[in-house]
Coordinates of C-alpha atoms and ligand atoms in Angstrom, one line a residue:
M1 CA 100.4 122.3 74.2
K2 CA 100.1 122.7 78.0
I3 CA 99.9 119.5 79.9
E4 CA 99.4 119.8 83.6
F5 CA 101.5 117.5 85.8
Y6 CA 98.3 116.4 87.5
R7 CA 94.6 116.7 87.1
H8 CA 92.1 115.4 89.5
S9 CA 89.3 113.0 88.5
L10 CA 86.4 114.7 90.2
E11 CA 83.0 114.2 88.6
K12 CA 79.5 115.7 89.0
E13 CA 78.5 113.1 91.6
D14 CA 81.4 114.2 93.8
K15 CA 80.4 117.8 93.7
N16 CA 76.7 116.9 94.3
E17 CA 77.7 114.9 97.4
V18 CA 79.6 117.9 98.8
A19 CA 76.5 120.0 98.1
K20 CA 74.5 117.6 100.3
V21 CA 76.9 118.1 103.2
L22 CA 76.7 121.9 102.8
D23 CA 72.9 121.7 103.1
S24 CA 73.2 119.5 106.2
V25 CA 74.0 120.4 109.9
F26 CA 77.5 119.0 110.5
L27 CA 80.3 120.1 108.2
T28 CA 82.8 118.4 110.5
S29 CA 83.2 114.6 111.1
G30 CA 79.8 112.8 110.9
E31 CA 77.9 110.3 108.8
W32 CA 79.9 111.0 105.6
T33 CA 83.1 110.4 107.4
K34 CA 81.8 107.2 108.8
A35 CA 80.5 106.0 105.4
F36 CA 83.9 106.8 103.8
E37 CA 85.8 104.9 106.5
R38 CA 83.6 101.9 106.0
K39 CA 84.2 101.9 102.2
L40 CA 88.0 102.4 102.7
A41 CA 88.2 99.5 105.3
D42 CA 86.2 97.2 103.0
Y43 CA 88.4 98.2 100.0
V44 CA 91.7 97.4 101.7
E45 CA 90.1 94.5 103.6
S46 CA 91.0 95.7 107.0
R47 CA 88.5 95.8 110.0
Y48 CA 88.8 99.5 110.6
A49 CA 89.7 102.8 109.1
V50 CA 90.0 106.2 110.7
G51 CA 89.6 109.4 108.6
L52 CA 92.2 112.1 109.3
T53 CA 93.3 115.4 107.7
S54 CA 96.6 114.0 106.2
C55 CA 98.8 111.0 105.8
T56 CA 101.5 113.0 107.7
N57 CA 99.3 113.1 110.9
A58 CA 98.2 109.5 110.2
L59 CA 101.9 108.4 110.4
E60 CA 102.5 110.6 113.4
I61 CA 99.6 109.5 115.6
T62 CA 100.1 105.8 114.6
L63 CA 103.8 106.0 115.7
K64 CA 102.6 107.7 118.9
Y65 CA 100.0 105.0 119.5
F66 CA 102.9 102.5 119.6
G67 CA 104.7 104.7 122.2
I68 CA 107.5 105.8 119.9
E69 CA 109.2 108.7 121.6
Q70 CA 112.5 110.5 122.3
G71 CA 115.5 108.1 122.2
D72 CA 113.7 105.5 119.9
E73 CA 114.7 104.6 116.4
V74 CA 112.5 103.8 113.4
I75 CA 114.0 102.1 110.3
T76 CA 112.7 103.7 107.1
T77 CA 113.7 104.6 103.5
P78 CA 115.4 107.7 102.3
M79 CA 113.5 107.4 99.0
S80 CA 110.1 108.9 99.9
F81 CA 108.4 112.2 100.4
I82 CA 109.9 114.0 103.5
A83 CA 106.6 113.4 105.5
T84 CA 107.7 109.8 106.1
A85 CA 110.8 110.7 108.1
N86 CA 109.3 113.9 109.5
A87 CA 106.6 111.8 111.2
V88 CA 109.3 110.0 113.1
E89 CA 110.9 113.4 114.1
Y90 CA 107.6 114.6 115.4
C91 CA 107.8 111.8 118.0
G92 CA 111.3 112.9 119.0
A93 CA 112.6 109.6 117.6
K94 CA 115.3 109.1 115.0
P95 CA 114.7 108.0 111.4
V96 CA 117.3 105.4 110.6
F97 CA 117.6 105.0 106.8
V98 CA 118.8 102.0 104.8
D99 CA 119.3 102.0 101.1
V100 CA 116.7 100.9 98.5
E101 CA 116.4 98.2 95.9
P102 CA 117.5 99.2 92.4
D103 CA 114.5 97.5 90.7
T104 CA 111.7 99.0 92.7
A105 CA 113.3 101.9 94.7
N106 CA 111.6 100.4 97.8
I107 CA 113.4 99.8 101.1
N108 CA 115.9 97.0 100.7
A109 CA 114.8 94.4 103.2
D110 CA 118.2 92.7 103.1
L111 CA 119.7 95.8 104.9
I112 CA 117.2 96.2 107.7
E113 CA 118.6 93.8 110.2
S114 CA 122.1 95.4 110.0
V115 CA 120.8 98.6 111.6
V116 CA 118.6 97.1 114.3
T117 CA 119.7 98.3 117.8
P118 CA 118.2 98.0 121.2
R119 CA 116.5 101.4 120.6
T120 CA 114.8 100.3 117.4
K121 CA 111.0 100.2 117.8
A122 CA 109.5 100.0 114.4
I123 CA 109.9 99.6 110.6
L124 CA 108.3 102.2 108.4
P125 CA 108.3 100.9 104.8
V126 CA 106.9 103.0 101.9
H127 CA 105.2 101.3 98.9
L128 CA 106.8 103.7 96.5
Y129 CA 104.9 104.8 93.4
G130 CA 102.4 102.1 94.2
H131 CA 104.7 99.1 94.1
M132 CA 104.3 97.2 97.4
C133 CA 107.3 96.2 99.5
D134 CA 107.7 92.5 100.4
M135 CA 105.5 92.7 103.6
G136 CA 105.9 89.0 104.4
R137 CA 109.6 89.4 104.6
I138 CA 109.5 92.7 106.5
R139 CA 107.0 91.2 109.0
K140 CA 109.3 88.3 109.7
I141 CA 112.2 90.6 110.4
A142 CA 110.0 92.8 112.6
D143 CA 108.7 89.8 114.6
K144 CA 112.2 88.4 115.1
H145 CA 113.3 91.7 116.8
G146 CA 109.9 92.6 118.4
L147 CA 109.3 95.6 116.1
K148 CA 106.0 97.3 115.0
V149 CA 105.4 97.7 111.2
I150 CA 103.7 100.9 110.0
E151 CA 103.1 101.1 106.3
D152 CA 103.2 104.4 104.4
A153 CA 100.7 103.5 101.8
A154 CA 100.2 107.0 100.5
H155 CA 100.8 105.7 96.9
C156 CA 99.3 102.3 97.3
M157 CA 95.6 102.0 98.2
E158 CA 95.1 99.7 95.2
G159 CA 98.2 97.7 95.5
Q160 CA 98.8 94.0 96.4
R161 CA 101.7 91.6 96.6
D162 CA 101.4 87.9 97.0
G163 CA 97.7 88.4 97.7
I164 CA 98.5 90.9 100.6
K165 CA 97.0 94.4 100.7
P166 CA 98.4 97.4 102.6
G167 CA 97.7 97.1 106.3
Q168 CA 97.0 93.4 106.3
V169 CA 100.5 92.2 107.4
G170 CA 101.7 95.5 108.9
D171 CA 100.2 96.7 112.2
A172 CA 98.6 99.7 110.4
A173 CA 98.7 101.4 107.0
C174 CA 98.5 105.1 106.4
F175 CA 96.9 106.7 103.3
S176 CA 96.9 110.1 101.7
F177 CA 94.2 112.1 99.9
Y178 CA 96.4 115.1 99.2
A179 CA 95.8 117.1 96.1
T180 CA 97.8 114.9 93.7
K181 CA 97.1 111.4 95.1
N182 CA 95.1 108.7 93.3
I183 CA 91.9 109.8 95.0
T184 CA 91.8 113.2 96.6
C185 CA 89.9 115.7 98.7
G186 CA 92.6 118.4 98.6
E187 CA 94.0 117.5 102.0
G188 CA 93.1 114.3 103.8
G189 CA 94.4 111.0 105.2
A190 CA 93.5 107.8 107.0
V191 CA 94.8 104.9 108.9
S192 CA 93.6 101.3 108.5
C193 CA 94.1 98.6 111.1
N194 CA 92.7 95.3 112.5
D195 CA 93.1 95.8 116.2
P196 CA 90.0 97.1 118.0
E197 CA 92.0 98.7 120.8
M198 CA 94.2 100.6 118.3
Y199 CA 91.1 101.7 116.4
D200 CA 89.5 102.9 119.6
W201 CA 92.6 105.0 120.5
L202 CA 93.0 106.4 117.0
F203 CA 89.4 107.3 116.8
K204 CA 89.6 109.4 120.0
A205 CA 93.2 110.6 119.3
R206 CA 92.1 112.4 116.2
M207 CA 89.9 114.7 118.4
H208 CA 91.7 115.6 121.6
G209 CA 91.1 112.2 123.2
M210 CA 87.4 113.0 123.6
T211 CA 84.9 110.3 124.2
K212 CA 82.1 111.7 122.0
N213 CA 82.1 113.7 118.8
A214 CA 79.9 116.7 117.9
A215 CA 77.3 114.6 116.0
D216 CA 76.9 112.3 119.1
R217 CA 76.7 115.2 121.5
Y218 CA 74.1 117.3 119.7
S219 CA 72.0 115.1 117.6
K220 CA 70.6 113.0 120.4
K221 CA 70.0 113.8 124.1
Y222 CA 73.0 115.9 125.2
E223 CA 75.6 113.7 126.8
H224 CA 78.7 114.9 128.6
Y225 CA 82.0 114.0 127.1
D226 CA 85.2 113.0 129.0
M227 CA 88.8 113.2 127.9
D228 CA 90.7 109.9 128.2
F229 CA 94.1 111.1 127.2
L230 CA 95.9 114.0 125.4
G231 CA 94.9 113.6 121.8
F232 CA 95.4 115.7 118.7
K233 CA 93.1 117.6 116.2
C234 CA 93.1 115.9 112.9
N235 CA 89.6 114.5 112.2
M236 CA 88.4 114.2 108.6
S237 CA 85.3 116.4 108.0
N238 CA 82.1 115.4 106.2
I239 CA 83.1 117.8 103.4
Q240 CA 86.4 115.9 102.8
A241 CA 84.7 112.5 103.1
A242 CA 81.9 113.5 100.7
L243 CA 84.5 114.3 98.0
L244 CA 86.1 110.8 98.5
I245 CA 83.0 108.6 98.8
H246 CA 82.3 108.2 95.1
Q247 CA 86.0 108.4 94.1
I248 CA 86.6 105.2 96.1
E249 CA 83.7 103.6 94.3
R250 CA 85.4 104.4 91.0
I251 CA 88.9 103.5 92.2
E252 CA 89.3 100.4 90.0
T253 CA 88.2 102.2 86.9
L254 CA 90.6 105.0 87.7
L255 CA 93.4 102.4 88.1
S256 CA 92.6 100.8 84.8
A257 CA 92.9 104.1 83.0
R258 CA 96.4 104.6 84.6
Q259 CA 97.4 101.0 83.8
R260 CA 96.6 101.7 80.1
I261 CA 98.8 104.8 80.1
A262 CA 101.6 103.0 82.0
Q263 CA 101.6 100.3 79.4
R264 CA 101.8 102.8 76.6
Y265 CA 104.6 104.7 78.2
D266 CA 106.5 101.4 79.0
E267 CA 106.3 100.3 75.3
A268 CA 107.3 103.7 74.0
F269 CA 110.4 104.0 76.2
L270 CA 111.5 100.3 75.9
G271 CA 113.7 100.9 72.9
N272 CA 115.2 104.1 74.2
P273 CA 118.7 103.4 75.8
G274 CA 118.6 106.9 77.3
I275 CA 115.7 105.9 79.7
K276 CA 115.3 103.3 82.4
V277 CA 111.9 102.6 83.9
L278 CA 111.3 100.6 87.1
G279 CA 109.8 97.2 86.9
T280 CA 107.0 95.3 88.5
L281 CA 108.0 92.2 90.4
P282 CA 106.2 88.9 90.0
G283 CA 103.1 88.6 92.3
T284 CA 102.7 92.3 92.5
R285 CA 99.6 94.4 91.6
H286 CA 101.0 97.8 91.0
A287 CA 98.8 100.7 92.3
R288 CA 100.3 103.0 89.6
H289 CA 100.5 106.2 91.5
L290 CA 103.4 108.0 89.7
Y291 CA 105.2 107.3 86.4
T292 CA 108.9 108.1 86.7
I293 CA 111.7 107.8 84.1
L294 CA 115.3 107.5 85.1
V295 CA 117.7 109.5 82.9
D296 CA 121.4 110.4 82.9
P297 CA 121.9 112.2 86.2
R298 CA 124.2 114.8 84.6
K299 CA 121.4 115.8 82.3
R300 CA 118.4 115.4 84.5
D301 CA 117.8 119.0 85.4
E302 CA 118.3 120.1 81.8
Y303 CA 115.8 117.5 80.6
M304 CA 113.3 118.5 83.2
H305 CA 113.5 122.1 82.2
R306 CA 113.2 121.3 78.5
L307 CA 110.1 119.3 79.2
Q308 CA 108.6 122.2 81.0
E309 CA 109.5 124.5 78.1
A310 CA 107.7 122.1 75.8
G311 CA 104.6 122.5 78.0
V312 CA 104.9 119.2 79.9
G313 CA 104.4 119.4 83.7
V314 CA 107.0 117.5 85.6
A315 CA 108.0 116.7 89.2
I316 CA 110.8 115.0 91.0
N317 CA 109.8 112.1 93.2
Y318 CA 112.1 112.3 95.1
R319 CA 115.5 113.6 96.0
S320 CA 116.9 111.5 98.9
I321 CA 115.6 112.6 102.3
H322 CA 119.0 112.0 104.0
L323 CA 120.5 114.8 101.8
M324 CA 118.0 117.4 102.9
K325 CA 119.7 120.1 104.9
Y326 CA 117.8 119.3 108.1
Y327 CA 118.8 115.7 108.1
R328 CA 122.3 116.3 107.0
Q329 CA 122.8 118.8 109.8
K330 CA 121.0 116.9 112.5
Y331 CA 122.4 113.4 112.0
G332 CA 125.5 114.0 109.8
Y333 CA 124.0 112.0 106.8
K334 CA 126.0 112.7 103.7
R335 CA 126.3 111.9 100.0
G336 CA 127.6 108.4 99.5
D337 CA 125.6 107.0 102.5
F338 CA 122.9 105.4 100.3
P339 CA 124.2 105.2 96.8
V340 CA 121.3 103.4 95.1
C341 CA 118.8 105.9 96.5
E342 CA 121.0 108.9 95.6
R343 CA 121.4 107.6 92.0
I344 CA 117.6 107.3 91.7
G345 CA 117.1 110.7 93.3
D346 CA 119.5 112.3 90.8
S347 CA 118.1 110.6 87.8
T348 CA 114.3 110.6 88.2
I349 CA 111.7 112.7 86.5
S350 CA 108.0 112.1 86.9
I351 CA 105.8 112.8 83.9
P352 CA 102.0 113.5 83.7
F353 CA 100.1 110.4 84.6
Y354 CA 96.4 110.5 85.5
P355 CA 93.1 109.2 84.1
K356 CA 92.1 112.5 82.4
L357 CA 95.4 112.5 80.3
S358 CA 94.2 112.2 76.7
D359 CA 95.8 109.8 74.1
E360 CA 97.0 112.8 72.2
E361 CA 98.6 114.3 75.3
A362 CA 100.3 111.0 76.1
G363 CA 101.6 110.9 72.5
Y364 CA 103.0 114.4 72.8
I365 CA 104.8 113.6 76.1
I366 CA 106.3 110.4 74.6
N367 CA 107.6 112.3 71.6
A368 CA 109.0 115.1 73.8
V369 CA 110.8 112.6 76.1
N370 CA 112.1 110.3 73.4
S371 CA 113.4 113.0 71.0
M372 CA 115.2 114.7 73.9
T373 CA 116.9 111.7 75.5
N374 CA 117.5 109.4 72.5
S375 CA 120.1 111.6 70.7
Ligands
PLP1 C1 101.9 112.5 99.9 C2 102.8 111.6 100.8 C3 102.7 111.7 102.2 C4 102.0 112.8 102.9 O1 100.7 112.8 102.7 P1 99.9 114.1 103.2 O2 98.5 113.6 103.1 O3 100.2 115.2 102.3 O4 100.3 114.4 104.6 C5 103.4 110.7 102.9 N1 104.2 109.8 102.3 C6 104.2 109.7 101.0 C7 105.0 108.6 100.3 C8 103.6 110.6 100.2 O5 103.7 110.6 98.8

């Protein structure tokens, strides 16, 4: 057996939509981008969405919109993909980590206030694996100290907690359509928000700060553009948007398929004392992005390699960011600083988890995992 760690869920209609773009005039941002942004904003129930080329630049330009710069601090989690902390670095600011909750691996809101300083400007929570953080709680802490809240929702388009969706309580939410995400166009990202001024800035910021895009300039009577401020270059193209337009229409069906697999995995690993799986807290609708198992940290790498030898694709999501060389050297972070996060980072293995995983493949994975860890 050979089971890929990830397979995308593209269908004929996605490819046909891209073909339409290729037969049209504007391959760059245009009507497909606009249509996808509308669908995304509607889906997450925010007023606006801006299509970009990655979640990394979504995080970066959103932080920059809030004026985060050299000398500022942003409180975030060490249990995430490095992009979360790197976005803070791109602003010249310092990512200040706090430890995570053992049950969800999300940022531990109890610890946030203890690291707030006069330099703190924002909180950057990550809805890890698709399980939302307690946004009501985080918003309260932020308001008390006058901080912005930017949500890294790269795993969590479909998630909810206490009836709240990503971006509804935070000042903005950032999404990823990278190659292995729940819906994908290879590389892509977006920001959702409710503030018209912020939307206007982000819309221009993704293309140099220009006041008119190509479709506006060329399809009607030519109009001169101006440049309001020094922006960036990270606008989502029609090609990327065309790939996403029908995936977002199918997003609930795709989630149901992952929910079924998650339930099967949960039941299969329940009786195995060699494995721990993270829970879902009451009031939470899990977006089910990744399925991770926690094993004995002394045996994690061995298990990981044995699964690969058995033909099962695996990944590690994630080793603690604060233990990456760059962060250790720059800020002096060290082992022992965030023990809950480190323990998860040393124990975790992600196993194949996507709608096109067959029942037979899931059975094979369960067998491989259980026979290896339960002895
Ligand atoms: C994938 C990911 C990102 C980065 O997304 P890109 O679109 O690849 O830039 C950021 N944060 C988290 C939690 C991610 O998993």
